[in-house]
C-alpha positions in Angstrom: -32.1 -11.7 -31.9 -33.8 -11.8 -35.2 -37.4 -13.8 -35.0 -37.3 -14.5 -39.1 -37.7 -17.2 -40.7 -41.3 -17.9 -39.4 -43.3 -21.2 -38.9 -44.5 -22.3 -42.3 -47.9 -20.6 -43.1 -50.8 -21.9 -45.6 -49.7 -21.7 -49.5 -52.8 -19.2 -49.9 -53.6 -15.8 -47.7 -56.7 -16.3 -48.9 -58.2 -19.1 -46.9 -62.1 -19.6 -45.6 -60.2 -18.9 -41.7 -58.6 -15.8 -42.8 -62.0 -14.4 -44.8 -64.1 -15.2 -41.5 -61.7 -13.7 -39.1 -61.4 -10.4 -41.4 -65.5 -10.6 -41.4 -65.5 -11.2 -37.6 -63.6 -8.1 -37.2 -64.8 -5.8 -40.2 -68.6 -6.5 -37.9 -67.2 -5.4 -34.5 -65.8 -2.4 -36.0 -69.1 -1.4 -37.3 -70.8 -1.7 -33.4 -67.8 0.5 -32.5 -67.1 3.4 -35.0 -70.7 4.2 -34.5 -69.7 5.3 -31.2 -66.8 8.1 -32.5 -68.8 10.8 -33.6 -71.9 9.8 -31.3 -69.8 9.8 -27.6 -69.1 13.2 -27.6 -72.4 14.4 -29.4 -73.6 12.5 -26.4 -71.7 14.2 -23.4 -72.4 18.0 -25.2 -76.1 16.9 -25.4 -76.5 17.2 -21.4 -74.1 19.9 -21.0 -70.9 18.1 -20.1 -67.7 20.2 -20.1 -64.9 20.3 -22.3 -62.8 18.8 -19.8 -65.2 16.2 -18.8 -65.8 15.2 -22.7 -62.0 15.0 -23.0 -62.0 13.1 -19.9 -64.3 10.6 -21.0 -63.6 10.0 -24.5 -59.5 9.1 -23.1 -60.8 7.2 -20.7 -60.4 4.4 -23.2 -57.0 5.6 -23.4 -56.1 5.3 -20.1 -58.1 2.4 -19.5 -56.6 0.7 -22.7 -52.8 1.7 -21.4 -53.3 -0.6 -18.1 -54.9 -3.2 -19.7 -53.6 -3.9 -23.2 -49.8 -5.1 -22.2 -52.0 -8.2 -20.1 -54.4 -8.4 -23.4 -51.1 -9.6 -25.4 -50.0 -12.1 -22.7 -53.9 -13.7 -22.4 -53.8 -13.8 -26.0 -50.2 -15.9 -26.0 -51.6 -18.1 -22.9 -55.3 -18.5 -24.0 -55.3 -18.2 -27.9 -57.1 -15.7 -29.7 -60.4 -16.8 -30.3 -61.4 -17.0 -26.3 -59.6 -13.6 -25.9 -61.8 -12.3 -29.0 -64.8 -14.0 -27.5 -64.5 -12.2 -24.2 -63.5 -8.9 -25.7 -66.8 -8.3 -27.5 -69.4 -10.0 -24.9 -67.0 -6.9 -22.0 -68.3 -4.3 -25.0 -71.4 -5.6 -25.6 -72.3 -5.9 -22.0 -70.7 -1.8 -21.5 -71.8 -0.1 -24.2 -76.0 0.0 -24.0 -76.0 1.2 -20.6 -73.8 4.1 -21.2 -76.8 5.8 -22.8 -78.8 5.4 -19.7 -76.7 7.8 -17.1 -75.6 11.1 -18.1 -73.4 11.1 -14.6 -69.6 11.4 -15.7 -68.6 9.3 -13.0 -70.3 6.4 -14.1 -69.6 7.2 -17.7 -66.3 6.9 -16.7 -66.2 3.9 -15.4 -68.2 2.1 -18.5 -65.6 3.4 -20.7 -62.6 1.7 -19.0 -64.4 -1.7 -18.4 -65.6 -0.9 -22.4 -61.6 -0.7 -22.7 -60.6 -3.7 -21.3 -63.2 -5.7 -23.6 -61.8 -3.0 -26.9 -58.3 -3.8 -26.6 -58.7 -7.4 -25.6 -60.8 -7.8 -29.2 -58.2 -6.1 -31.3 -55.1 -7.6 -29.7 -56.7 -11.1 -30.3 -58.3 -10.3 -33.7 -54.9 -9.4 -35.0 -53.2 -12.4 -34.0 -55.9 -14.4 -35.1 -55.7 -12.6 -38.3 -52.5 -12.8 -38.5 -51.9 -16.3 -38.0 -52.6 -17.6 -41.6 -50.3 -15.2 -43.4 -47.0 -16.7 -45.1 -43.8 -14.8 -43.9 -43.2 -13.1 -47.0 -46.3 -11.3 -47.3 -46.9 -10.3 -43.6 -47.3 -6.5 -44.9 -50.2 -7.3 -47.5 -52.0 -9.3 -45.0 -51.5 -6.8 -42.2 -53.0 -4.2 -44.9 -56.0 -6.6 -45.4 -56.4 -7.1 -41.2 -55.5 -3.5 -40.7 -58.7 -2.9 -43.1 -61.0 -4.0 -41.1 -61.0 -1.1 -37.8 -61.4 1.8 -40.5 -64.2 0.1 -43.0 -66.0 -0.6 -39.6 -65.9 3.8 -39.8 -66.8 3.7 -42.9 -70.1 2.1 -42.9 -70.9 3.5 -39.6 -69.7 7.3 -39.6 -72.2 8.2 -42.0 -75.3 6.8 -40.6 -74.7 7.1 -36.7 -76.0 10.5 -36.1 -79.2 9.7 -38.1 -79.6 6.7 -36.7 -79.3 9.0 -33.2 -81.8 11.0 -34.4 -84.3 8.6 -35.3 -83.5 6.0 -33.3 -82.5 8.3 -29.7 -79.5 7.9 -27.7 -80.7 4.4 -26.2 -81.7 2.8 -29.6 -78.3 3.5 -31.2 -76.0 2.7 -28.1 -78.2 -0.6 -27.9 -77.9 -1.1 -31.6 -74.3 -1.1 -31.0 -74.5 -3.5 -28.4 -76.5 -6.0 -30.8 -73.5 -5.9 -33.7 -71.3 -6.9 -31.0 -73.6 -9.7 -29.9 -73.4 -10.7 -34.4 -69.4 -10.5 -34.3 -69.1 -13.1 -31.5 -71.5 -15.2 -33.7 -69.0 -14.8 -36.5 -65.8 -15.7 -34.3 -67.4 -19.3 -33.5 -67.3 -20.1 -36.9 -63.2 -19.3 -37.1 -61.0 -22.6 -36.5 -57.9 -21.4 -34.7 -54.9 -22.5 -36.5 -52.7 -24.8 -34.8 -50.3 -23.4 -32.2 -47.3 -22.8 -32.0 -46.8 -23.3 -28.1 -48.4 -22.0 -25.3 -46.9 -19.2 -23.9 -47.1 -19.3 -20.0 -47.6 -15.6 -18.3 -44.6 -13.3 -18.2 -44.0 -10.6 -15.2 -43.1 -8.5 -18.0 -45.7 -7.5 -20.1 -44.0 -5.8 -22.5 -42.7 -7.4 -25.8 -39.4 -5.2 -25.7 -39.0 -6.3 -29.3 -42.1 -4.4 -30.1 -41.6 -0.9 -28.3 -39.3 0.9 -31.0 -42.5 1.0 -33.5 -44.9 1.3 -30.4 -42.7 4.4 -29.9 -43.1 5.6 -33.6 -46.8 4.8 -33.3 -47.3 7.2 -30.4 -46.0 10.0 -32.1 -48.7 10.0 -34.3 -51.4 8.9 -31.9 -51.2 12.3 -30.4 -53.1 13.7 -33.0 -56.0 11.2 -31.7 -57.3 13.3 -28.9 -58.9 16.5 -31.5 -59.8 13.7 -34.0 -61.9 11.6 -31.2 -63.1 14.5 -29.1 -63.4 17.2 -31.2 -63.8 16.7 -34.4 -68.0 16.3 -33.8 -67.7 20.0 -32.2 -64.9 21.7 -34.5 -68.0 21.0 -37.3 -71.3 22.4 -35.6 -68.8 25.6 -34.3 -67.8 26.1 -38.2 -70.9 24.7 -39.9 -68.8 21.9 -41.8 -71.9 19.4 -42.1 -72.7 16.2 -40.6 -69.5 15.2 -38.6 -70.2 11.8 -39.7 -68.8 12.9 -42.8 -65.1 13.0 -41.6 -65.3 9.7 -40.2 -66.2 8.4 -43.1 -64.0 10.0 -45.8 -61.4 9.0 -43.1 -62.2 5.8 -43.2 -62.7 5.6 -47.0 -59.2 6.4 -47.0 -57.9 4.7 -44.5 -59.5 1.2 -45.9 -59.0 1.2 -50.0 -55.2 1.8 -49.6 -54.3 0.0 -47.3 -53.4 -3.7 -49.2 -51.4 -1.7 -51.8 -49.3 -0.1 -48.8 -48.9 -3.5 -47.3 -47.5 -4.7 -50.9 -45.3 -1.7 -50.8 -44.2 -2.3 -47.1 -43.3 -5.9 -48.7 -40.9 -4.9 -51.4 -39.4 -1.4 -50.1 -40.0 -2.2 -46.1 -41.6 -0.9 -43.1 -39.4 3.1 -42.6 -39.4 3.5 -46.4 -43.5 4.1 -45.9 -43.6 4.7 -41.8 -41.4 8.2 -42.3 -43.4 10.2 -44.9 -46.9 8.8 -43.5 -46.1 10.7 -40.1 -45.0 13.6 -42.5 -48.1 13.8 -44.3 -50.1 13.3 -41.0 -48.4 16.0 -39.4 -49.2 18.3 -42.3 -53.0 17.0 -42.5 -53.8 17.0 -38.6 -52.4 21.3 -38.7 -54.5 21.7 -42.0 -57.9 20.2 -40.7 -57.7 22.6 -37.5 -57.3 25.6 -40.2 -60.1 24.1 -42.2 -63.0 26.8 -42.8 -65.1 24.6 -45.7 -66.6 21.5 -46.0 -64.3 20.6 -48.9 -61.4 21.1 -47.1 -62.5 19.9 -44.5 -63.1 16.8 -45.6 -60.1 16.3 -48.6 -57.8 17.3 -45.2 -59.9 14.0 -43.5 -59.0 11.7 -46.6 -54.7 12.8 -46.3 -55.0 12.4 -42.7 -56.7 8.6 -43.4 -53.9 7.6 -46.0 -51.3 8.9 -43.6 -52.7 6.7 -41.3 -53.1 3.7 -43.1 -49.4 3.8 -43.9 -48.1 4.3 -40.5 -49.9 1.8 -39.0 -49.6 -0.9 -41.3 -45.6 -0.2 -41.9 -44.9 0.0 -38.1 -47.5 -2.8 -37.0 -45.7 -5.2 -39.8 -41.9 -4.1 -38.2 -43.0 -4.8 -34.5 -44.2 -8.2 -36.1 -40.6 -8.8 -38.3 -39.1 -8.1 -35.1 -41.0 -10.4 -32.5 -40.9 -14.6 -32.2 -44.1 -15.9 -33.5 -45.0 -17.9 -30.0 -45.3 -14.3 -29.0 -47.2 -12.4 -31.5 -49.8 -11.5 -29.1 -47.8 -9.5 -26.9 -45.8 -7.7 -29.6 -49.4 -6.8 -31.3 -50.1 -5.0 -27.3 -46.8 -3.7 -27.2 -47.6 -2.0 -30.5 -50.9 -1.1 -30.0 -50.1 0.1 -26.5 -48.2 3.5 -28.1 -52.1 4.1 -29.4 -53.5 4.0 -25.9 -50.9 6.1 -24.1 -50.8 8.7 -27.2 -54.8 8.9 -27.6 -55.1 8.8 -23.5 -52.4 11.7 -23.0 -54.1 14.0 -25.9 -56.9 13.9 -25.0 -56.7 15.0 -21.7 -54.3 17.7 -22.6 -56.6 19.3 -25.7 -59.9 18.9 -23.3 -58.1 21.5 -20.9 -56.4 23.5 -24.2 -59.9 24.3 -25.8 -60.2 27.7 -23.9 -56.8 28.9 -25.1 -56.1 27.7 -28.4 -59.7 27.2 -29.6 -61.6 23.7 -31.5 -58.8 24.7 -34.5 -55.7 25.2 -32.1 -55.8 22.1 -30.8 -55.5 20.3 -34.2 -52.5 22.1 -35.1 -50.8 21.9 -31.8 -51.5 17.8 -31.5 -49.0 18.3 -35.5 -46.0 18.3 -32.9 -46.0 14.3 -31.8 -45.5 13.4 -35.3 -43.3 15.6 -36.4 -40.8 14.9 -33.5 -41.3 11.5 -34.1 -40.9 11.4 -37.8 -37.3 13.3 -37.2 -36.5 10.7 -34.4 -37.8 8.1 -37.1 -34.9 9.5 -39.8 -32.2 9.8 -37.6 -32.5 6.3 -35.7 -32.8 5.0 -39.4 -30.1 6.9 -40.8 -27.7 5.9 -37.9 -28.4 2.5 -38.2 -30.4 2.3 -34.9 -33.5 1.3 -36.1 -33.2 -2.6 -36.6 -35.1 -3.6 -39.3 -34.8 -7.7 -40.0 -34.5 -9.2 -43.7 -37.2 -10.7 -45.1 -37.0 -14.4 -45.8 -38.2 -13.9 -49.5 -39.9 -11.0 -51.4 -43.0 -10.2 -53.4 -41.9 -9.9 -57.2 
């Protein structure tokens, strides 16, 4: 059953509660994109293993796959600002003390409570996000909210392993800890927008609405395990410069071209941009495991960040289309739940693949998710599988 046409939305995208929840979100991404490149700098600084820096790193993964379905139904039965709210003060209570053990166990454990306060944050930022857009331009604003993980990378890419350096391992997981602490101050100042009902708790957690794109998604979030594990090692092994450096050109990437895919989600739809951005991502993931300079290294990073952008804000925006708006929350898990299971899977495979295929092999053998899913993507789309609702109205 079709969940168009939605409930009426404010005349502008651009209002004071849509600005503040974007800043909200743009400042938590900061606390956390410092921690890609630094985790598994991190682990390899006391001698961790491969395995157990794979392990630790999809931890979030795993701990994200059990607890994101539930994030989706809190958000529908609590609204999104408390779920935002208790999100960040799960990370900012996790993440300082994870620089204060070096015993994998315990690491482990931070990460999936870490998790449960990650995936609680996004779920409900989204929706909260997401609740001022009008119906016809649900793709633009999911490009604008979709901004906000990757320009968090970009600012913080760069300067985390200096910061590291100057700052040592406890001053920079504690300074991560303290933009958390500034991004719940932000998310008082959002108004929730009325609702729409309360949704009461389902036994099934699972928007089934949602799981076609979640499936899509996953395909590509196989290629998540090298970029969050590895990427920091495949540099110092090759000499490729700061590591930082890929985060950020990713991110550059990934942010600037993201509203003009939404506006091109809007007037061509979601699988007209969701098949050749998991083309081009398969293509990118292969060529930054073959990398052997800096410059390719990095242009590679800036496809791969593009490719990203469009998949996730075309197949985000379908799973939307496709859900009622009394259960956005859960459809935004649903989605977002084909992340955690693809990035916890990956990672876990690659950490044990290093010894046989190398830092490089595993980049180029993580290229098979998306290309199976981008030919299951043409086929269900060609056949007429795929269902893909009509807008109410169009951007001209």
């Amino acid at each position: 059953m079709s969940a168009l046409p939605r409930t009426p939305s404010p005349a502008s995208l651009w209002s004071r509660q849509f600005v503040l929840a974007l800043t909200m979100s743009s400042v938590f991404a900061v606390g956390f994109n410092a921690s890609v490149p630094l985790l598994p700098l991190y682990l390899a600084s006391f001698q961790a293993s491969d395995s157990d820096i794979g392990l630790v790193v999809g931890a979030f993964g795993l701990g994200a796959l059990v607890f994101r379905p539930l994030s989706g139904q809190l958000v529908d039965r609590f609204g999104a600002r408390r779920v935002s709210m208790a999100g960040a003060l799960l990370f900012v209570a996790t993440t300082p003390l994870m620089a204060f053990t070096t015993l994998v166990p315990a690491l482990l454990v931070l990460r999936l409570v870490q998790a449960a306060g990650l995936v609680s944050f996004w779920t409900a930022s989204t929706a909260l996000g997401m609740s001022t857009a009008q119906a016809s331009r649900m793709g633009v604003a999911m490009g604008f909210v979709g901004m906000t993980g990757p320009f968090g990378g970009l600012v913080a890419s760069p300067l985390a392993v200096p910061v590291a350096e100057a700052a040592g391992w406890q001053g920079a997981f504690v300074g991560m800890g303290l933009v958390g602490v500034v991004a719940m101050a932000l998310c008082l100042l959002v108004r929730v927008p009325a609702r729409v009902a309360r949704t009461p708790m389902k036994r099934s957690l699972v928007n089934r609405a949602a799981l076609t794109p979640a499936l899509f998604f996953w395909s590509w979030a196989l290629t998540q395990g090298p970029i969050l594990g590895f990427v920091p090692l495949l540099a110092l092994d090759r000499n490729l410069g700061n590591p930082g450096l890929f985060f950020a050109v990713f991110s550059l990437s990934n942010t600037v071209f993201r509203p003009a895919i939404g506006i091109a989600v809007d007037r061509w739809g979601s699988p007209a941009v969701a098949l050749p951005s998991l083309l081009v991502s398969a293509v990118s993931i292969a060529m930054i495991g073959i990398a052997d300079t800096q410059g390719w290294f990095l242009a590679w990073a800036f496809i791969y960040g593009l490719a990203n952008g469009g998949i996730y804000t075309s197949l985000m925006t379908l799973a939307i289309d496709r859900s009622p708006v009394n259960e956005r929350g859960s459809a935004i898990a649903t989605f977002q739940w084909g992340w955690d299971m693809g990035m916890s899977i990956s990672s876990m495979v690659v950490g044990t693949l290093t010894g046989l295929l190398g830092y490089g092999g595993i980049f180029v053998f993580s290229a098979l998710g998306p290309i199976a899913g981008s030919a299951l993507f043409a086929w269900s789309w060609r056949t007429r599988r795929l269902h893909v609702p009509v807008r109410a109205a169009a951007i001209e």
